[in-house]
Structure formats: C-alpha cells, structure tokens
Short mmCIF file of N, CA and C in Angstrom, two decimals:
data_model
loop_
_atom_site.label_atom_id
_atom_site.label_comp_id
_atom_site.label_asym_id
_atom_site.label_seq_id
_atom_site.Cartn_x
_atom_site.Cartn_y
_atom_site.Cartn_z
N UNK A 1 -21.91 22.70 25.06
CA UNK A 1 -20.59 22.47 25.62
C UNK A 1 -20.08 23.76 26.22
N UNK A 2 -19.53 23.57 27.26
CA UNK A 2 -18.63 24.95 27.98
C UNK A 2 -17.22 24.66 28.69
N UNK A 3 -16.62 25.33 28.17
CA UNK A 3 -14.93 25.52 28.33
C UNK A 3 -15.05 26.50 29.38
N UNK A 4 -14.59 26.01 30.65
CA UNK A 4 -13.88 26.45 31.82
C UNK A 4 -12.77 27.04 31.98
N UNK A 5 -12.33 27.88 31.97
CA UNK A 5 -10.90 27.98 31.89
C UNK A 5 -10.24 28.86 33.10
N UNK A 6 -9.60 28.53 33.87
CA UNK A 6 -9.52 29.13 35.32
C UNK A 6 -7.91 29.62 35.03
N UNK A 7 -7.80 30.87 35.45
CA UNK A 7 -5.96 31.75 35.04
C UNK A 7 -5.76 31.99 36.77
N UNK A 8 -4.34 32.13 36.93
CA UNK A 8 -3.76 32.56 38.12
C UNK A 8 -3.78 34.03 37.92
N UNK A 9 -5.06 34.84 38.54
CA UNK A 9 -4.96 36.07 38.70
C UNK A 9 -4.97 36.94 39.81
N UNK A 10 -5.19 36.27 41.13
CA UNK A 10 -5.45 37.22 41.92
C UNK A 10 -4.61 36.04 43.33
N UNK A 11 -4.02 36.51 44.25
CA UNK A 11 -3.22 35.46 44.94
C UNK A 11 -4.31 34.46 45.49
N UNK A 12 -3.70 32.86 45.43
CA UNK A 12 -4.65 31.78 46.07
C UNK A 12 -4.59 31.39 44.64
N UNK A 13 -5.19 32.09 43.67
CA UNK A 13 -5.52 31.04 42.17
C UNK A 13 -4.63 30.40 41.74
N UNK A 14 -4.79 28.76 42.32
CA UNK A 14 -3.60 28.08 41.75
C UNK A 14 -4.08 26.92 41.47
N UNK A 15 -3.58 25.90 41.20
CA UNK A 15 -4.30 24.35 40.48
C UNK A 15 -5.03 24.08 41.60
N UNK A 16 -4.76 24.02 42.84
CA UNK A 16 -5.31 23.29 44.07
C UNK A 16 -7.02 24.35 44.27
N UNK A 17 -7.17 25.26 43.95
CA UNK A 17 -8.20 26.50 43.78
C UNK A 17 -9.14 25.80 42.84
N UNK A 18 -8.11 25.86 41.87
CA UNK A 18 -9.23 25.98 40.18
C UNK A 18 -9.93 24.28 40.57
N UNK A 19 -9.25 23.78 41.58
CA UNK A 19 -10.14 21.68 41.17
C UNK A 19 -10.77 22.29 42.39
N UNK A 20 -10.90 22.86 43.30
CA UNK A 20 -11.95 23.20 44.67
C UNK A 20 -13.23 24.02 43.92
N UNK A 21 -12.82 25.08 42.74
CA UNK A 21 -13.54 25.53 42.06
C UNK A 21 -14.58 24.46 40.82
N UNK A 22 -13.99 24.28 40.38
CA UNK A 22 -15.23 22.82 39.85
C UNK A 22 -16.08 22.48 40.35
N UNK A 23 -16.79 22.80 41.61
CA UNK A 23 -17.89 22.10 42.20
C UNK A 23 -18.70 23.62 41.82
N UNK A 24 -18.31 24.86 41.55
CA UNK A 24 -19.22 26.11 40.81
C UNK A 24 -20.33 25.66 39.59
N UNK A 25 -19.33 24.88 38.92
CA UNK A 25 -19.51 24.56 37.38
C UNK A 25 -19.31 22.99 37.25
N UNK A 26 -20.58 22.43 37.78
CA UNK A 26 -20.28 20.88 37.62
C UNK A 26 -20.52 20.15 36.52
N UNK A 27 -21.63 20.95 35.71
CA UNK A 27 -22.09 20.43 34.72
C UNK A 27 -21.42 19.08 33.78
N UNK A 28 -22.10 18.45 33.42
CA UNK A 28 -21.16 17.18 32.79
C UNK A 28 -20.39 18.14 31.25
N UNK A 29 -21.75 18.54 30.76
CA UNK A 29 -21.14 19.27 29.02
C UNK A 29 -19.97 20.37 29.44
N UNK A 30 -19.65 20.73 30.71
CA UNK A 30 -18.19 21.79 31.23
C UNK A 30 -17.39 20.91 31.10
N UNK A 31 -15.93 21.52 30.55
CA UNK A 31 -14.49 21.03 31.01
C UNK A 31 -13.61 21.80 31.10
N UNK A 32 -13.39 22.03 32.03
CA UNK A 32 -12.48 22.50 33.27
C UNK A 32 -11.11 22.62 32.53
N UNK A 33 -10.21 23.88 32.23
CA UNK A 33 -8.55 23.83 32.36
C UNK A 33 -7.98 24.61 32.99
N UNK A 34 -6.90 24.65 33.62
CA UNK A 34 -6.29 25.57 34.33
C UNK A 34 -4.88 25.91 33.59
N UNK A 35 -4.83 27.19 32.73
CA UNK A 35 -3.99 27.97 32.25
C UNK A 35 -3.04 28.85 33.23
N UNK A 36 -2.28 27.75 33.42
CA UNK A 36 -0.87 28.78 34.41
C UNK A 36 -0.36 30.27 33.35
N UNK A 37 -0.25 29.85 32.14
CA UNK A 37 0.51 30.82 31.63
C UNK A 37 -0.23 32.36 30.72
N UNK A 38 -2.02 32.17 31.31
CA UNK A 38 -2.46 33.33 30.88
C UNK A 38 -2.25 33.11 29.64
N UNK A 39 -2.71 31.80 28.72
CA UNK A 39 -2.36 32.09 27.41
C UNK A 39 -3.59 32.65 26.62
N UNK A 40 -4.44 31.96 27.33
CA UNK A 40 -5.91 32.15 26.84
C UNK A 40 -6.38 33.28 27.41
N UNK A 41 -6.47 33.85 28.45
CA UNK A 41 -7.02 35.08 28.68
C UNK A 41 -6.35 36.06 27.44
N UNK A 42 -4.71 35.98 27.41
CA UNK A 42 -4.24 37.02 26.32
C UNK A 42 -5.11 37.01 25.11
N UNK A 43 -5.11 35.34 24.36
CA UNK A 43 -5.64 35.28 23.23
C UNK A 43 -7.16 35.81 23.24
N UNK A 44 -8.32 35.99 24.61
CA UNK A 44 -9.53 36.31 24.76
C UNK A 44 -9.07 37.81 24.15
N UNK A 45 -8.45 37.94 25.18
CA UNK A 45 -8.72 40.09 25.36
C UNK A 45 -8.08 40.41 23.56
N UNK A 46 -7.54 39.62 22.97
CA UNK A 46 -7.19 40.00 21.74
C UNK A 46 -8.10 40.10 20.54
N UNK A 47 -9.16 38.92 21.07
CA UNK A 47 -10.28 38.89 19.89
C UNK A 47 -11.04 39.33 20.30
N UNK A 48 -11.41 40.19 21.46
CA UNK A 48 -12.58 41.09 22.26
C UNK A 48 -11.86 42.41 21.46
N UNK A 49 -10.70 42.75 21.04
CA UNK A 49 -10.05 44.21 20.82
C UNK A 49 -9.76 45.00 21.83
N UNK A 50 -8.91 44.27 22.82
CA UNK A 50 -8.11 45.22 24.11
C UNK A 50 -7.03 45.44 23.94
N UNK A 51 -6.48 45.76 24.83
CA UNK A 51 -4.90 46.54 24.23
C UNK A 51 -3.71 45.14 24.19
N UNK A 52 -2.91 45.35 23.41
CA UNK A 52 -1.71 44.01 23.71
C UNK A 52 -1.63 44.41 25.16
N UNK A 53 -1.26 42.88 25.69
CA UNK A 53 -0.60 42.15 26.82
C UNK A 53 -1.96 42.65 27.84
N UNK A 54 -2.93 42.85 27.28
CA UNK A 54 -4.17 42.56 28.26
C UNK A 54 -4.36 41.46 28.46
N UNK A 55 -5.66 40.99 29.74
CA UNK A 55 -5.48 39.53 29.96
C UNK A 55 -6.92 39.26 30.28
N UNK A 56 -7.65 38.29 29.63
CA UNK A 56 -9.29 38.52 30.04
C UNK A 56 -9.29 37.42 31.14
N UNK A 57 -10.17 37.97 31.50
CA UNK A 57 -10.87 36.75 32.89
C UNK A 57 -12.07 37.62 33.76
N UNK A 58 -12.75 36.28 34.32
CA UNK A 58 -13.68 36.42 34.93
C UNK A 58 -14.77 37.15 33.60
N UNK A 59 -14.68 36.87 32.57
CA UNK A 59 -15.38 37.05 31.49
C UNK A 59 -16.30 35.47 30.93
N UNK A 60 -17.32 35.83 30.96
CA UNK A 60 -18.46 34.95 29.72
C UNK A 60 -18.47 34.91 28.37
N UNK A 61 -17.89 34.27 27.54
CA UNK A 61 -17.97 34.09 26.10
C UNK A 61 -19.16 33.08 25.54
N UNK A 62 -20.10 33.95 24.49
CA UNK A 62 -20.95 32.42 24.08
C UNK A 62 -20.76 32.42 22.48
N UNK A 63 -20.76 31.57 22.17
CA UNK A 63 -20.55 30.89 20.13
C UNK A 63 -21.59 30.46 19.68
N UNK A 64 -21.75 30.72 18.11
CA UNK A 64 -22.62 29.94 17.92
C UNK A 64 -22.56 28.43 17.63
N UNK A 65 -22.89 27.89 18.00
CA UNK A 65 -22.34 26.11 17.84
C UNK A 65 -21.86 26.32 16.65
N UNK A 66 -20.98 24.90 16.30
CA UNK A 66 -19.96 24.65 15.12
C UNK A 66 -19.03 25.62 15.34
N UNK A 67 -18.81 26.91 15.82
CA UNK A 67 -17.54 27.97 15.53
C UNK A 67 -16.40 27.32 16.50
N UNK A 68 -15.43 27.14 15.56
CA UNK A 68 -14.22 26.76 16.44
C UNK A 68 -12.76 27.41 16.85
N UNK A 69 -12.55 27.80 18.11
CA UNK A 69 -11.18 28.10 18.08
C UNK A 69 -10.04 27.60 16.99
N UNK A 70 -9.32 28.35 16.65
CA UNK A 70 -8.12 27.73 15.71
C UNK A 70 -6.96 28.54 16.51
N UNK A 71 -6.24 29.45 15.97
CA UNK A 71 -4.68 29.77 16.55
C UNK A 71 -5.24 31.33 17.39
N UNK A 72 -6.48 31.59 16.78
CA UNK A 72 -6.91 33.00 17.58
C UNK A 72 -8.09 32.79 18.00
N UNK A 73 -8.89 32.84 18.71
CA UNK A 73 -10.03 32.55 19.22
C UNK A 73 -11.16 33.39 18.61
N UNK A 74 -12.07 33.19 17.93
CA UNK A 74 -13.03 34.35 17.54
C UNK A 74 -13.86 35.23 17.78
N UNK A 75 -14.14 36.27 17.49
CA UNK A 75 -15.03 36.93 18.20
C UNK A 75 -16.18 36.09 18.75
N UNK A 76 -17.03 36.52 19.84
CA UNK A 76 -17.82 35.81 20.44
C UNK A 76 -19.47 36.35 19.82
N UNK A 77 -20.24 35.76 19.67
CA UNK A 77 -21.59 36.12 19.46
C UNK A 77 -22.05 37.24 20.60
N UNK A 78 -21.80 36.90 21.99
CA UNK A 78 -21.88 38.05 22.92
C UNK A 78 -21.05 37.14 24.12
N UNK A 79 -20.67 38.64 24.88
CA UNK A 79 -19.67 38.34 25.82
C UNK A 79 -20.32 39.21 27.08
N UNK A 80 -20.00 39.11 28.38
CA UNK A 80 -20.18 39.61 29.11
C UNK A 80 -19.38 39.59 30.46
N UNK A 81 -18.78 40.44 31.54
CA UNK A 81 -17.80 40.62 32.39
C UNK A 81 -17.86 40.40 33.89
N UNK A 82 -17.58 40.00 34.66
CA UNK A 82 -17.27 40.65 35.99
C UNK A 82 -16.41 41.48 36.68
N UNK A 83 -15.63 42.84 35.72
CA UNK A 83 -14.88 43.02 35.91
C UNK A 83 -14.85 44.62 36.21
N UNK A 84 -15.65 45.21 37.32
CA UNK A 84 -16.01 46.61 37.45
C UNK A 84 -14.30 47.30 37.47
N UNK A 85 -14.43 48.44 36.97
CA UNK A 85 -13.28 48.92 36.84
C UNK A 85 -12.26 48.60 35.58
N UNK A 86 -12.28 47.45 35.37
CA UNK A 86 -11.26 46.96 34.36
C UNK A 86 -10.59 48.02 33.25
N UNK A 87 -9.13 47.58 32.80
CA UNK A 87 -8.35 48.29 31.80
C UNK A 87 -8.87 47.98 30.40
N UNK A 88 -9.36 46.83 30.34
CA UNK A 88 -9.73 46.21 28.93
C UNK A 88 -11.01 45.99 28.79
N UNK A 89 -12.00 45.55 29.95
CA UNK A 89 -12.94 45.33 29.85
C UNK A 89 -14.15 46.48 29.03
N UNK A 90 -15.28 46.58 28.25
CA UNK A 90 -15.78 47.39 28.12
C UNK A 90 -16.64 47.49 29.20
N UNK A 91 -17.46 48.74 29.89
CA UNK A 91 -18.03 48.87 30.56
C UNK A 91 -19.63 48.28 30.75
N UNK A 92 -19.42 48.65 29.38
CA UNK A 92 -21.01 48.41 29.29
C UNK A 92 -21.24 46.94 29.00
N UNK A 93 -20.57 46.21 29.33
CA UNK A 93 -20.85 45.05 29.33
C UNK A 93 -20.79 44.02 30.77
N UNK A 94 -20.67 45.07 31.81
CA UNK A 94 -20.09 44.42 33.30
C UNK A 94 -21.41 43.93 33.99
N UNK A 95 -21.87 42.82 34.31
CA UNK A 95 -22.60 41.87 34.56
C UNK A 95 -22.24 41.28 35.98
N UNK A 96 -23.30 41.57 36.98
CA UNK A 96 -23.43 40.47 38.11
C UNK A 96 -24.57 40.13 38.37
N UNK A 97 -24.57 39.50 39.59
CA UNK A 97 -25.98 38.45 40.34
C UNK A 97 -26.58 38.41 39.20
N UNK A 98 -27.78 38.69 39.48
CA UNK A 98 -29.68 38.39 38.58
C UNK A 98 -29.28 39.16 36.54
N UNK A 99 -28.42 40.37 36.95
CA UNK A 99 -28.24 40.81 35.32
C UNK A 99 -27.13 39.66 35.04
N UNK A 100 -26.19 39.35 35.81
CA UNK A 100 -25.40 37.97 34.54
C UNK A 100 -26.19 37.05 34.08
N UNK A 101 -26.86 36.66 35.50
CA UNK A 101 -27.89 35.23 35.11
C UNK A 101 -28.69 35.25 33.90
N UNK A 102 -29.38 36.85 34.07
CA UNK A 102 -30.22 37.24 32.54
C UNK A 102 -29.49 37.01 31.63
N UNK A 103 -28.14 38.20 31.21
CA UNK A 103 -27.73 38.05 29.99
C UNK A 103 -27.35 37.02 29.45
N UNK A 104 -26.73 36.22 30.20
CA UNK A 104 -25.89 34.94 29.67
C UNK A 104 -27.29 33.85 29.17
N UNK A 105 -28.39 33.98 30.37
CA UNK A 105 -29.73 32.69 29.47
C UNK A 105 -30.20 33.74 27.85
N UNK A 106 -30.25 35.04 27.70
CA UNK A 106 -30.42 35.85 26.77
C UNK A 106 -29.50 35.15 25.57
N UNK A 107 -28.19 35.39 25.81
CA UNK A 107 -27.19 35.36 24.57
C UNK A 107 -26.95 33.77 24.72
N UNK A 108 -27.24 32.65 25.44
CA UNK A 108 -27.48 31.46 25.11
C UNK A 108 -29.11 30.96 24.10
N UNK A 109 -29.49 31.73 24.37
CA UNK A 109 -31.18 31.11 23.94
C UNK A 109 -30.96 31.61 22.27
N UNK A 110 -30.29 32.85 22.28
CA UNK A 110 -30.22 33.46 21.19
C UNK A 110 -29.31 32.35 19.86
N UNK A 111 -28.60 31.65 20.71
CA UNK A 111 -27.73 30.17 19.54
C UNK A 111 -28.43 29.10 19.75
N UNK A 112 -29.24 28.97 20.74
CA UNK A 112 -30.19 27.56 20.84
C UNK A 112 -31.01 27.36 19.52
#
C-alpha cells in the first residue's frame, strides 16, 4: 500500500495539480490526498527529527507492513529526499533519477 500525499508548496500546487498529478502514481495499492494545511508534512519532518514548524515534502517514507500511523507518524524504516539544499532535510539522504529508483526498490525489498 502507498499513501500519496500531495502539500501546497511551491506556486501552481493546488487540488486541480495534485488530481493532474495522479497519473505519476497510478498504481491501484496508491491513494492519493491532498493536504491544504501542511498537516502531514509538519507531522513527517517531526518524526524524521527536524526543527519545529518544518515541513517535509517531496520526501519517500517506507514501513514495515502492519506499522501504523496514530496521532504522530513513526519513524520510517528508511526515508529518502528530493530536496537538494533543504533546511530540514538530511543531506545524505537526497535522492534523484536512477539513485531514487535504487534506493527506494532497496528499502522496499528490505520489508518485502
């Protein structure tokens, strides 16, 4: 299963974006939400350990099956970023093209 979760962060990201964006991530086991109010990025960057009123996105979270969100989201088995530069992001975890594709089949195979 994979939770989508699309935030208004950069101008254009708005509901009419995030449903044009769904055809990225069509998968049937994805479902798609669009968080106007940045609640979930806050609650991400909080259980990653970033500073208050940080805001995660454009970030990969993977679980090990059965772990469930409750009122704080839990640490992730491994996480990984698109976010060069970032305030919160760690560095060493910034991932594009062919290295996201790796890490993310890596830290999926690793809960399979």
């Amino acid at each position: 299963t994979a939770l989508v979760i699309w935030l208004q962060m950069q101008e254009g990201d708005d509901v009419a974006a995030a449903r044009r964006a769904v055809t990225l991530c069509h998968d049937p086991r994805a479902s798609h939400f669009y968080d106007s109010g940045r609640l979930s990025g806050r609650a991400v960057a909080a259980a990653l350990g970033a500073r208050p009123g940080s805001i995660a996105w454009d970030a990969y979270l993977v679980y090990r099956p059965g772990v469930r969100w409750e009122a704080i989201p839990p640490a992730p088995l491994e996480w990984v970023h698109q976010l060069r530069g970032s305030r919160w992001a760690d560095p060493a975890r910034y991932r594009t093209g062919d290295a996201l594709v790796a890490a993310l089949r890596a830290a999926v195979a690793a809960v399979a």
